[in-house]
C-alpha cells in the first residue's frame, strides 16, 4: 500500500515540477517547432520524450493503462519516470493545456498517448500535436469525423473497444448454461453511456438465436454495486422463479447481484458480466460467475505509447500504413470457467512479457461507424 | 385542539400516510409487492441508508447540514474490512473487535468534521463536504482503487440468517433506531439539539454550550455513518472507495421527505425512519410494477416533491432559502 502512496506522491511532484518548467520555458518555445518543424526529417535523431495524458490514476483501470506505458518505457531501458503523467482530473481544458505545456517544453520532440477526456476535445489535442510536429496516439474518446489519416504522420492511431460482440459471447455462454430456455434479466450501466448501450445490444443479438429465452427486463443500475443489489431484489419480486439467468453489463454490478441472490439463499443462478476485474476472475474460478470479458488496459496503455514512440523515431511511417492500422479495436479476452485459472496465472498473478514491437497483432480490426 | 383531523395532526402523520398510500398503490398494481419476501428485500436495501439518515437527522435538527456521509461511509467500510481481515478474517475470536473500533472511528471522524465547522467557523455544508472528500480520498489511497472482500460466513449472517423471514441485519437496524429515539427523547444532548435548532441565541442564553453540542452532534452522526458502513459491508461482502456513493442523495432526500425541516428544530428520528422507507418503497415499487426505466427518475422526483409538500409545515416559516 505504501508503495502506491509513494508512487502517487512522486508522480504529483513530477507533475508540478514539469508544470513549473513548462511555465519557465514559456510561449517562446512554442515557436521552435514552427521553425524547425518543416525541415526536420521524419526520423528524429533525438530521443523523444514520452507522456500519457489521462484522467486519474486512482482507478484500477487507468492505473493498469499507465503501468503498461511505464512497462514500455522500461523496455527502452529508461526508468518508469521517463513516462510523464499528464493527469487531466476529468477536465478537457486541463487535458489540453497540460498537453500544450508538454509540447512546448519538449519542443515537439515527444511521443504522447492520450485519452482526450471527451470526444470533442480530441480534435484540439490532435491539432496542437500536429502544429508542434509531435506524435500522438489516442484511446477511447474522439468524434466520428476525426481520423488519423487526415493528419499525415502526426496522428499515429486511435484505439477503442467495441463491446457488442463480447457481450453477445457472454450472453451465449449464459443461454447455454440456462439450457436454451427460461427468462433472463439484464442490469445495465448508465443509460446514455456507450458501453452500456453496446453491452445490451450484444445481449439482444444473442437472443435472436435463442427463441425460447425471454428477456424479462433490462434496466440501468448505473455501474453501481449497491444499486445493482437493490435492482436484482426488485426483479426477484416482479419475476420470481421466472428468472433463470442474469446478464450484467459490468463486474461491479455483478458483485451486487451475487449478494442480493445470496440474501435469498440462491447460489446457483447463472450470471455473466464484463470487465475482467481480478475479483470477478476469482468469482469465475469459484464458479459464482460463468464468464467475464477482459480488455487488457495494460497492453493498450503500453502499445499506444509504443506506436507513438516508433512513429516518432521513424521505425514506421504511419501515413504508409493501411487504415486498419490507424483506427482499430483493442483486444478482448473472454474469461470462462474453463480458462479462468489459466487467465489468472497469466494476467493477474504475473504480468505477461509483451512484445511492444508487435503493434497490431492483438487488435481486433478496423473501427466501424454506424 | 381541533380533534383528530387538526392541521397539526395531519402534518404529523402525513409522511406515514404517504408511505401507506404508496404501499397500497404498489400492492394494487402488483400484489407481490406486499409479500413478506419483498418487504424483507426492501428492509435489506433500506438498512444501511437508514443508519446514515438517522445520523444526519441529528445534525439537521440542530439546523446544520452534514454532507460528509459518502466519504465517511467509504472510509469506515474500507477500514472495517481491512481491520476485520487483520484480526483474523472471522468474527470469532477477534474479528468482532472491528465493530466497536470502527464505530468509535466514525465518531472521531464526525468530531473532526464538527471541529472544522465550529472552530474554523466554516459553514457546516462546506466543512462537511470537504471532510467527505477527505474520506473518499483517504479510502482511495488506502485501497489503491482495489476492492477489499470479507468472506466470513459468521459475519455475513447479518444478511443470511433469517428470523421470521427477515435477516438479522434488519433487527439490528431496528435496535439502532430505538437507540437513536432514546438519545433524541431521553438525553440532555438530544433535547439540546432541538434547543439549538429552534433558536441558537436563545439556547446559548439559556446556558447551552452550543459549540460542544454541535461537535457532539457531528460525532454522533459519524458513529451512525460507521454503523451504516458496517451494514453495507455485511450486505455486499466487500468495501471499496465507492462504497459510500449515493448515500448523500438517498439520506438527505429521505430525511426531508420524512418531514425533517432543513432549517432545524423540526422532526426527528421517527420522520427519518418513515422517509427512508418511503424512498426505498418507491425505488422497489417502480421496478415491481414494471414502470419503464426512463420514467422512473421523473416519477421519483414528483413523489419526493409531493411527500415534502404534505409532510412539512411550511406555514411556520416566512421564507425558504
XYZ file of C-alpha atoms in Angstrom:
691
model
C 0.000 0.000 0.000
C 2.759 2.384 0.931
C 4.328 1.873 -2.493
C 1.110 3.101 -4.012
C 1.164 6.246 -1.913
C 4.828 6.791 -2.676
C 4.244 6.470 -6.419
C 1.319 8.839 -6.156
C 3.381 11.460 -4.376
C 6.335 11.064 -6.730
C 4.045 11.395 -9.640
C 2.408 14.529 -8.266
C 5.824 16.071 -7.545
C 6.896 15.359 -11.108
C 3.668 16.762 -12.342
C 4.230 20.038 -10.512
C 7.873 20.287 -11.451
C 7.073 19.741 -15.086
C 4.448 22.430 -14.935
C 6.882 24.941 -13.484
C 9.484 24.075 -16.106
C 6.911 24.372 -18.831
C 5.892 27.747 -17.485
C 9.527 28.851 -17.433
C 10.041 27.652 -20.975
C 7.227 29.977 -21.829
C 5.339 30.540 -25.004
C 8.510 31.288 -26.913
C 9.255 27.600 -27.070
C 6.003 27.059 -28.924
C 7.503 28.714 -31.971
C 10.507 26.386 -32.045
C 8.751 23.515 -33.779
C 7.433 26.035 -36.295
C 10.996 26.998 -37.157
C 12.489 23.525 -37.347
C 9.341 21.533 -37.900
C 9.151 21.580 -41.673
C 12.798 20.948 -42.238
C 13.154 18.135 -39.729
C 13.460 14.683 -41.170
C 10.792 12.090 -40.492
C 13.174 10.107 -38.318
C 14.020 12.386 -35.451
C 17.529 11.811 -34.271
C 16.645 12.816 -30.725
C 15.137 10.526 -28.209
C 11.512 11.666 -27.949
C 10.012 12.325 -24.514
C 7.097 10.063 -23.532
C 3.803 11.038 -21.931
C 0.416 9.566 -21.115
C -2.490 12.014 -20.818
C -5.443 10.516 -18.938
C -7.962 11.083 -16.184
C -6.847 9.816 -12.835
C -4.594 7.112 -11.514
C -6.781 6.201 -8.534
C -8.956 3.840 -10.545
C -7.733 0.344 -11.216
C -8.415 0.765 -14.916
C -6.216 3.810 -15.526
C -3.576 2.508 -13.188
C -3.331 -0.518 -15.467
C -3.180 1.605 -18.623
C -0.340 3.753 -17.314
C 1.516 0.774 -15.861
C 1.548 -0.581 -19.422
C 3.015 2.701 -20.647
C 5.690 2.522 -17.946
C 6.483 -1.057 -18.893
C 7.117 0.150 -22.433
C 9.413 2.915 -21.157
C 11.328 0.290 -19.170
C 11.616 -1.885 -22.265
C 13.616 1.007 -23.774
C 15.989 0.843 -20.828
C 14.526 4.002 -19.301
C 13.160 4.395 -15.761
C 9.394 4.399 -15.202
C 9.580 8.110 -14.538
C 10.584 8.639 -18.173
C 6.871 8.405 -18.906
C 5.354 11.734 -17.873
C 1.863 11.578 -16.370
C -0.426 14.307 -17.673
C -3.406 13.898 -15.369
C -6.479 15.799 -16.506
C -8.712 15.006 -13.500
C -11.712 14.763 -15.778
C -11.226 18.238 -17.247
C -10.829 18.637 -21.003
C -9.364 22.119 -20.528
C -6.666 20.775 -18.238
C -6.051 17.913 -20.644
C -5.375 20.362 -23.493
C -3.373 22.928 -21.522
C -1.097 20.314 -19.902
C -0.539 18.768 -23.295
C 0.401 22.132 -24.800
C 2.822 22.779 -21.937
C 4.420 19.395 -22.585
C 4.708 20.113 -26.309
C 6.284 23.489 -25.534
C 8.720 22.035 -23.052
C 9.901 19.262 -25.370
C 9.858 21.469 -28.448
C 7.669 18.888 -30.123
C 10.236 16.114 -29.730
C 7.806 13.829 -27.982
C 5.510 10.832 -28.292
C 2.192 11.078 -26.484
C -0.591 8.618 -25.748
C -3.812 10.313 -24.797
C -7.407 9.845 -23.785
C -8.766 13.295 -24.528
C -11.352 13.004 -21.708
C -14.285 13.703 -24.042
C -14.825 13.280 -27.762
C -14.834 16.959 -28.844
C -11.508 17.556 -27.061
C -9.688 15.057 -29.280
C -9.583 17.471 -32.235
C -7.816 20.382 -30.471
C -5.427 17.866 -28.887
C -4.508 16.353 -32.248
C -4.236 19.801 -33.874
C -1.876 21.023 -31.150
C 0.289 17.930 -31.616
C 0.287 18.385 -35.379
C 1.240 22.053 -35.020
C 4.209 21.051 -32.848
C 5.091 18.232 -35.265
C 4.948 15.756 -32.397
C 3.305 12.314 -32.379
C 0.139 11.219 -30.639
C -1.948 8.095 -30.384
C -5.392 8.287 -28.817
C -7.659 5.984 -26.865
C -11.455 5.895 -26.300
C -12.584 9.459 -26.956
C -12.741 11.044 -30.380
C -15.537 12.211 -32.659
C -16.509 10.004 -35.607
C -15.307 12.598 -38.146
C -11.783 12.814 -36.740
C -9.405 10.379 -38.461
C -5.644 9.815 -38.078
C -5.155 9.671 -41.855
C -6.286 13.303 -42.152
C -3.253 14.425 -40.138
C -0.377 12.812 -42.021
C 2.019 11.070 -39.668
C 1.471 13.097 -36.517
C -1.826 11.499 -35.504
C -0.455 7.988 -35.345
C -3.540 5.969 -34.459
C -6.710 5.612 -32.412
C -7.785 2.599 -30.399
C -11.158 1.906 -28.840
C -13.183 -1.139 -27.886
C -16.457 -2.432 -29.245
C -18.414 -4.222 -26.545
C -21.195 -5.650 -28.711
C -19.543 -8.870 -29.771
C -18.005 -9.803 -26.385
C -21.315 -9.073 -24.623
C -23.006 -11.289 -27.185
C -20.465 -14.038 -26.482
C -21.119 -13.903 -22.738
C -24.866 -13.962 -23.423
C -24.439 -17.136 -25.477
C -22.478 -18.776 -22.666
C -25.262 -17.753 -20.285
C -28.015 -19.125 -22.548
C -26.197 -22.426 -22.988
C -25.944 -22.712 -19.197
C -29.677 -21.990 -18.940
C -30.323 -24.930 -21.239
C -31.539 -22.669 -24.035
C -34.768 -21.722 -22.285
C -36.124 -19.572 -19.480
C -36.035 -15.900 -18.541
C -33.086 -13.531 -18.390
C -32.760 -10.105 -16.762
C -30.161 -7.502 -17.705
C -28.571 -4.948 -15.372
C -27.141 -2.106 -17.398
C -24.806 0.818 -16.928
C -25.809 4.495 -17.005
C -28.342 4.519 -19.817
C -26.584 7.079 -22.039
C -23.103 5.520 -21.770
C -21.861 3.962 -24.956
C -20.556 0.748 -23.347
C -23.935 0.317 -21.625
C -25.757 0.571 -24.940
C -23.335 -1.781 -26.700
C -23.418 -4.418 -23.972
C -27.228 -4.537 -24.013
C -27.135 -4.730 -27.812
C -24.826 -7.739 -27.556
C -27.371 -9.481 -25.343
C -30.162 -8.705 -27.805
C -28.112 -10.042 -30.718
C -27.639 -13.354 -28.933
C -31.339 -13.528 -28.037
C -32.200 -13.705 -31.732
C -30.699 -17.209 -31.844
C -32.471 -18.412 -28.703
C -36.231 -18.174 -29.294
C -37.075 -19.970 -26.030
C -35.304 -17.394 -23.906
C -37.249 -14.329 -22.885
C -35.635 -11.020 -21.929
C -37.792 -10.247 -18.889
C -36.374 -6.821 -18.116
C -33.379 -4.577 -18.782
C -32.821 -1.590 -16.508
C -29.862 0.578 -15.601
C -28.117 0.147 -12.252
C -25.576 2.864 -13.153
C -22.459 0.614 -12.869
C -23.091 0.664 -9.098
C -22.860 -2.347 -6.771
C -25.457 -1.121 -4.271
C -27.963 -0.128 -6.938
C -27.479 -3.457 -8.683
C -28.242 -5.338 -5.456
C -31.460 -3.357 -4.962
C -32.484 -3.754 -8.612
C -31.882 -7.509 -8.521
C -34.056 -7.791 -5.385
C -36.840 -5.891 -7.123
C -36.528 -8.126 -10.179
C -36.958 -11.136 -7.883
C -40.228 -9.748 -6.556
C -41.557 -8.977 -10.014
C -40.412 -12.106 -11.851
C -39.588 -14.588 -9.075
C -38.749 -18.062 -10.369
C -39.118 -16.943 -13.972
C -35.583 -15.524 -13.721
C -33.189 -18.311 -14.686
C -30.206 -16.233 -15.766
C -28.651 -12.798 -15.229
C -26.686 -10.718 -17.755
C -24.696 -7.891 -16.110
C -23.057 -5.053 -18.012
C -20.162 -4.873 -15.535
C -18.354 -6.859 -12.866
C -19.055 -4.102 -10.392
C -22.804 -4.697 -10.728
C -22.401 -8.473 -10.752
C -20.981 -8.274 -7.206
C -24.271 -6.671 -6.091
C -26.341 -9.270 -7.941
C -24.469 -12.164 -6.348
C -25.015 -10.673 -2.877
C -28.709 -9.941 -3.499
C -29.172 -13.577 -4.535
C -27.123 -14.792 -1.554
C -29.540 -12.934 0.743
C -32.333 -15.059 -0.758
C -30.360 -18.252 -0.396
C -29.874 -18.577 -4.170
C -26.334 -19.620 -5.074
C -26.759 -21.457 -8.356
C -28.023 -18.684 -10.641
C -26.089 -18.466 -13.931
C -24.572 -14.962 -14.158
C -22.257 -13.349 -16.696
C -20.568 -9.952 -16.507
C -17.972 -7.727 -18.161
C -14.589 -6.021 -17.472
C -12.408 -8.866 -16.202
C -11.571 -7.291 -12.833
C -9.354 -9.513 -10.661
C -12.213 -10.060 -8.154
C -14.532 -11.123 -10.961
C -11.946 -13.525 -12.367
C -11.738 -15.035 -8.889
C -15.535 -15.388 -8.863
C -15.376 -17.126 -12.235
C -12.789 -19.510 -10.777
C -15.035 -20.107 -7.765
C -17.953 -20.876 -10.050
C -20.039 -17.884 -8.946
C -19.790 -16.213 -12.339
C -19.949 -18.013 -15.682
C -17.881 -15.546 -17.669
C -16.490 -12.050 -17.879
C -14.546 -10.106 -20.524
C -11.091 -8.595 -20.202
C -9.983 -5.698 -22.389
C -6.313 -5.678 -21.380
C -5.840 -1.997 -20.496
C -2.202 -2.746 -19.592
C -1.377 -3.805 -23.123
C -3.451 -0.925 -24.531
C -1.528 1.625 -22.489
C 1.812 0.142 -23.490
C 1.151 -0.345 -27.174
C -0.223 3.179 -27.717
C 2.923 4.615 -26.152
C 4.998 2.275 -28.305
C 3.155 3.231 -31.514
C 3.628 6.965 -30.894
C 7.277 6.408 -29.975
C 8.095 4.294 -33.005
C 6.340 6.720 -35.323
C 8.429 9.498 -33.759
C 11.767 7.731 -34.199
C 10.784 6.629 -37.691
C 10.544 2.869 -37.235
C 7.448 3.057 -39.411
C 5.649 5.826 -41.278
C 2.013 5.990 -40.169
C 0.795 7.545 -43.425
C 2.011 4.487 -45.322
C 0.044 2.099 -43.110
C -3.427 0.870 -44.119
C -6.442 2.371 -42.332
C -6.932 -0.680 -40.123
C -3.540 0.128 -38.614
C -4.637 3.701 -37.858
C -8.061 3.109 -36.288
C -8.636 -0.207 -34.618
C -10.442 -2.042 -31.852
C -8.483 -3.192 -28.829
C -8.263 -6.833 -27.789
C -10.935 -8.556 -25.762
C -10.360 -11.767 -23.865
C -13.336 -13.879 -22.886
C -12.790 -15.492 -19.482
C -14.829 -18.613 -18.784
C -14.719 -21.177 -16.004
C -12.503 -23.411 -18.151
C -9.755 -20.848 -18.632
C -10.113 -18.586 -15.584
C -7.298 -20.263 -13.669
C -5.012 -20.051 -16.669
C -6.010 -16.425 -17.244
C -5.397 -15.558 -13.618
C -1.946 -17.127 -13.673
C -1.062 -15.350 -16.892
C -2.527 -11.860 -16.400
C -3.163 -11.340 -12.678
C -0.564 -13.255 -10.692
C 2.151 -12.278 -13.125
C 2.444 -9.586 -15.751
C 2.952 -11.055 -19.218
C 6.078 -10.045 -21.088
C 4.601 -8.210 -24.050
C 6.342 -7.637 -27.337
C 5.894 -3.883 -27.708
C 7.010 -4.092 -31.320
C 4.044 -6.256 -32.279
C 1.847 -3.215 -32.859
C -1.282 -4.692 -34.343
C -1.147 -8.408 -33.595
C -3.678 -8.487 -30.743
C -6.012 -5.803 -32.192
C -9.489 -6.535 -33.375
C -9.975 -4.986 -36.816
C -10.759 -1.523 -38.144
C -13.258 0.672 -36.305
C -16.687 0.673 -37.931
C -19.004 3.680 -37.776
C -22.766 3.467 -37.955
C -57.414 21.070 19.974
C -59.257 20.629 16.702
C -59.704 16.864 17.048
C -58.098 14.096 15.047
C -58.206 15.993 11.761
C -56.475 19.101 13.044
C -53.747 20.651 10.930
C -51.064 19.605 13.400
C -52.192 16.014 13.405
C -52.377 15.767 9.640
C -48.873 17.182 9.236
C -47.574 14.955 11.982
C -48.875 11.814 10.342
C -48.589 12.932 6.708
C -45.324 11.115 5.977
C -46.702 7.877 7.360
C -49.906 8.340 5.349
C -47.833 8.890 2.203
C -45.934 5.674 2.964
C -49.159 3.706 3.468
C -50.696 5.197 0.317
C -47.624 4.199 -1.710
C -47.747 0.662 -0.318
C -51.455 0.437 -1.163
C -50.832 1.774 -4.671
C -47.964 -0.590 -5.479
C -49.835 -3.553 -3.974
C -52.908 -2.778 -6.082
C -50.756 -2.760 -9.226
C -48.790 -5.872 -8.280
C -49.881 -7.872 -5.208
C -46.417 -9.436 -4.987
C -45.241 -6.088 -3.634
C -46.751 -6.805 -0.223
C -45.321 -10.323 0.013
C -43.184 -10.926 3.066
C -40.172 -11.714 0.856
C -40.413 -8.369 -0.905
C -40.785 -6.476 2.359
C -37.614 -8.213 3.522
C -35.894 -7.102 0.310
C -36.922 -3.510 0.920
C -35.729 -3.766 4.517
C -32.296 -5.054 3.427
C -31.940 -2.286 0.868
C -33.020 0.306 3.443
C -30.896 -0.785 6.427
C -27.549 0.943 5.619
C -29.259 4.105 4.338
C -31.409 4.103 7.480
C -28.346 4.375 9.711
C -26.901 7.204 7.623
C -30.250 9.010 7.665
C -30.524 8.665 11.455
C -27.085 10.204 11.823
C -27.740 13.159 9.579
C -31.129 13.743 11.232
C -29.446 14.863 14.454
C -27.303 17.326 12.524
C -30.245 18.665 10.533
C -32.358 19.051 13.670
C -29.561 21.304 15.001
C -30.038 23.467 11.923
C -26.721 22.404 10.382
C -26.160 20.062 7.470
C -23.730 17.190 7.125
C -22.660 16.155 3.631
C -19.670 14.055 4.675
C -21.552 10.747 4.669
C -20.245 9.390 1.355
C -16.612 9.797 2.323
C -17.295 8.722 5.903
C -19.101 5.535 4.823
C -16.448 4.655 2.215
C -13.581 5.190 4.607
C -15.280 3.400 7.515
C -16.239 0.476 5.265
C -12.732 0.128 3.857
C -11.102 0.390 7.290
C -13.618 -2.061 8.731
C -12.814 -4.653 6.069
C -9.058 -4.209 6.432
C -9.217 -4.381 10.218
C -11.546 -7.361 10.132
C -9.159 -9.213 7.832
C -6.206 -8.193 10.002
C -7.963 -9.560 13.094
C -8.145 -12.982 11.529
C -10.859 -12.535 8.924
C -13.528 -14.194 11.069
C -15.976 -12.750 13.600
C -14.641 -15.102 16.255
C -12.416 -14.948 18.139
C -11.248 -11.401 17.343
C -12.946 -10.069 14.207
C -15.868 -8.634 16.199
C -13.450 -6.104 17.727
C -13.517 -4.288 14.395
C -17.163 -3.309 15.033
C -16.659 -1.107 18.139
C -13.349 0.208 16.796
C -14.936 1.380 13.562
C -17.967 2.886 15.316
C -15.553 4.856 17.517
C -13.572 5.803 14.446
C -16.795 7.085 12.847
C -17.491 9.199 15.916
C -13.944 10.560 15.811
C -14.271 11.368 12.115
C -17.582 13.143 12.766
C -15.988 15.004 15.645
C -13.275 16.247 13.287
C -15.966 17.498 10.909
C -17.641 19.233 13.835
C -14.351 20.797 14.946
C -13.605 22.062 11.448
C -17.095 23.542 11.310
C -17.147 25.086 14.794
C -13.501 26.004 15.460
C -12.614 27.243 11.989
C -16.074 28.810 11.636
C -16.684 27.242 8.237
C -20.359 26.763 7.282
C -21.353 23.194 8.053
C -22.245 22.265 4.494
C -18.791 23.299 3.244
C -16.875 21.834 6.191
C -18.696 18.515 5.921
C -18.499 18.358 2.125
C -14.759 18.902 2.357
C -14.410 16.245 5.065
C -16.387 13.916 2.804
C -13.840 14.435 0.028
C -11.060 13.789 2.528
C -12.748 10.491 3.442
C -13.154 9.375 -0.163
C -9.584 10.421 -0.940
C -8.248 8.521 2.041
C -10.243 5.444 1.003
C -8.757 5.658 -2.500
C -5.237 5.998 -1.085
C -5.664 3.078 1.279
C -7.169 0.719 -1.277
C -5.383 1.971 -4.393
C -8.703 1.589 -6.200
C -8.955 -2.093 -5.262
C -11.824 -3.929 -3.596
C -11.464 -5.468 -0.116
C -13.646 -8.530 0.433
C -14.914 -10.216 3.594
C -15.846 -13.838 3.154
C -16.548 -14.816 6.780
C -19.887 -16.605 6.821
C -20.490 -15.819 10.501
C -20.274 -12.077 9.886
C -22.376 -12.436 6.743
C -25.131 -13.967 8.892
C -26.251 -10.371 9.322
C -27.551 -10.853 5.797
C -28.087 -14.591 5.504
C -29.542 -15.626 8.866
C -33.274 -15.020 8.890
C -35.611 -14.770 11.858
C -39.316 -14.768 10.951
C -38.296 -14.147 7.352
C -36.175 -11.066 7.994
C -32.369 -11.063 8.061
C -30.559 -10.375 11.325
C -29.382 -7.003 9.967
C -32.956 -5.726 9.991
C -33.331 -6.444 13.725
C -30.020 -4.781 14.490
C -31.178 -1.776 12.467
C -34.412 -1.628 14.452
C -32.403 -1.745 17.683
C -30.301 1.159 16.405
C -33.491 3.110 15.653
C -34.529 2.669 19.281
C -31.126 3.827 20.461
C -31.498 6.929 18.287
C -35.009 7.521 19.630
C -33.701 7.182 23.166
C -30.936 9.733 22.511
C -33.446 12.105 20.993
C -36.053 11.878 23.729
C -34.334 10.970 26.937
C -30.921 12.582 26.929
C -29.848 16.147 27.551
C -27.889 16.029 24.321
C -30.978 15.077 22.330
C -33.009 17.914 23.808
C -30.158 20.361 23.242
C -30.186 19.535 19.505
C -33.737 20.854 19.405
C -32.878 23.846 21.538
C -30.122 24.868 19.109
C -32.180 24.091 16.031
C -35.119 26.094 17.380
C -33.076 29.179 18.170
C -29.337 29.222 18.647
C -29.094 32.545 20.518
C -31.849 31.551 22.875
C -30.182 28.215 23.567
C -26.891 29.974 24.210
C -28.558 32.497 26.520
C -30.138 29.608 28.393
C -26.731 28.185 29.181
C -26.386 25.551 26.461
C -22.791 25.104 25.307
C -23.694 25.459 21.642
C -20.222 24.668 20.288
C -19.847 21.481 22.302
C -23.331 20.296 21.378
C -22.662 20.934 17.697
C -19.422 18.942 17.785
C -21.196 16.168 19.709
C -23.951 16.166 17.060
C -21.452 15.612 14.261
C -19.667 12.926 16.273
C -22.949 11.116 16.890
C -23.759 11.337 13.181
C -20.319 9.902 12.386
C -20.925 6.919 14.651
C -24.189 6.167 12.828
C -22.448 6.501 9.437
C -19.934 3.904 10.620
C -22.778 1.539 11.569
C -24.252 2.168 8.112
C -20.867 1.304 6.605
C -20.727 -1.977 8.551
C -24.245 -2.868 7.332
C -23.176 -2.028 3.809
C -20.221 -4.400 4.110
C -22.497 -7.080 5.589
C -24.866 -6.579 2.671
C -22.292 -6.598 -0.142
C -19.437 -8.587 1.399
C -16.919 -6.001 0.197
C -15.748 -2.429 0.512
C -14.047 -0.002 -1.837
C -13.609 3.723 -2.218
C -17.004 3.894 -3.936
C -18.936 2.064 -1.205
C -20.445 5.300 0.112
C -21.622 6.504 -3.302
C -25.228 7.762 -3.438
C -25.672 7.877 0.319
C -25.772 11.650 0.305
C -28.709 11.854 -2.057
C -30.620 8.962 -0.507
C -30.195 10.014 3.114
C -30.849 13.748 2.725
C -33.852 13.081 0.474
C -35.210 10.522 2.913
C -34.870 12.802 5.908
C -36.575 15.700 4.165
C -39.301 13.511 2.660
C -39.978 12.182 6.143
C -40.700 15.692 7.344
C -37.478 16.861 8.999
C -37.145 20.558 8.174
C -33.769 21.662 6.782
C -33.991 24.865 8.857
C -33.732 22.842 12.057
C -35.727 22.169 15.182
C -38.498 20.253 13.405
C -38.908 16.479 13.013
C -36.725 13.703 14.324
C -35.804 10.044 14.240
C -39.325 8.862 13.503
C -39.558 11.115 10.424
C -36.206 9.844 9.167
C -37.361 6.230 9.529
C -40.551 6.863 7.566
C -38.631 8.913 4.992
C -36.086 6.159 4.318
C -38.910 3.650 3.953
C -40.746 5.947 1.512
C -37.685 6.358 -0.708
C -36.925 2.617 -0.685
C -40.552 1.640 -1.242
C -40.645 3.943 -4.274
C -37.395 2.551 -5.709
C -38.505 -1.060 -5.237
C -42.126 -0.447 -6.196
C -41.339 1.203 -9.505
C -39.472 -1.887 -10.684
C -42.019 -4.275 -9.200
C -44.962 -2.643 -11.011
C -42.892 -2.567 -14.219
C -42.655 1.201 -14.690
C -40.421 1.854 -17.743
C -36.982 2.902 -16.537
C -36.954 6.207 -18.441
C -39.958 7.291 -16.349
C -38.535 6.200 -13.012
C -36.320 9.202 -12.264
C -39.098 11.621 -13.165
C -41.670 9.800 -11.054
C -39.231 9.642 -8.133
C -38.789 13.416 -8.350
C -42.531 14.073 -8.414
C -43.203 11.717 -5.500
C -40.442 13.356 -3.448
C -41.907 16.829 -4.006
C -45.367 15.521 -3.143
C -44.137 13.911 0.057
C -42.305 17.058 1.163
C -45.322 19.242 0.443
C -47.536 17.001 2.543
C -45.135 16.262 5.361
C -43.627 19.656 6.225
C -45.426 22.507 7.903
C -44.242 25.348 5.745
C -46.683 27.820 7.243
C -44.282 28.180 10.145
C -41.526 29.713 8.023
C -41.623 33.133 6.472
C -39.261 32.305 3.633
C -37.370 29.369 2.235
C -33.728 29.640 1.257
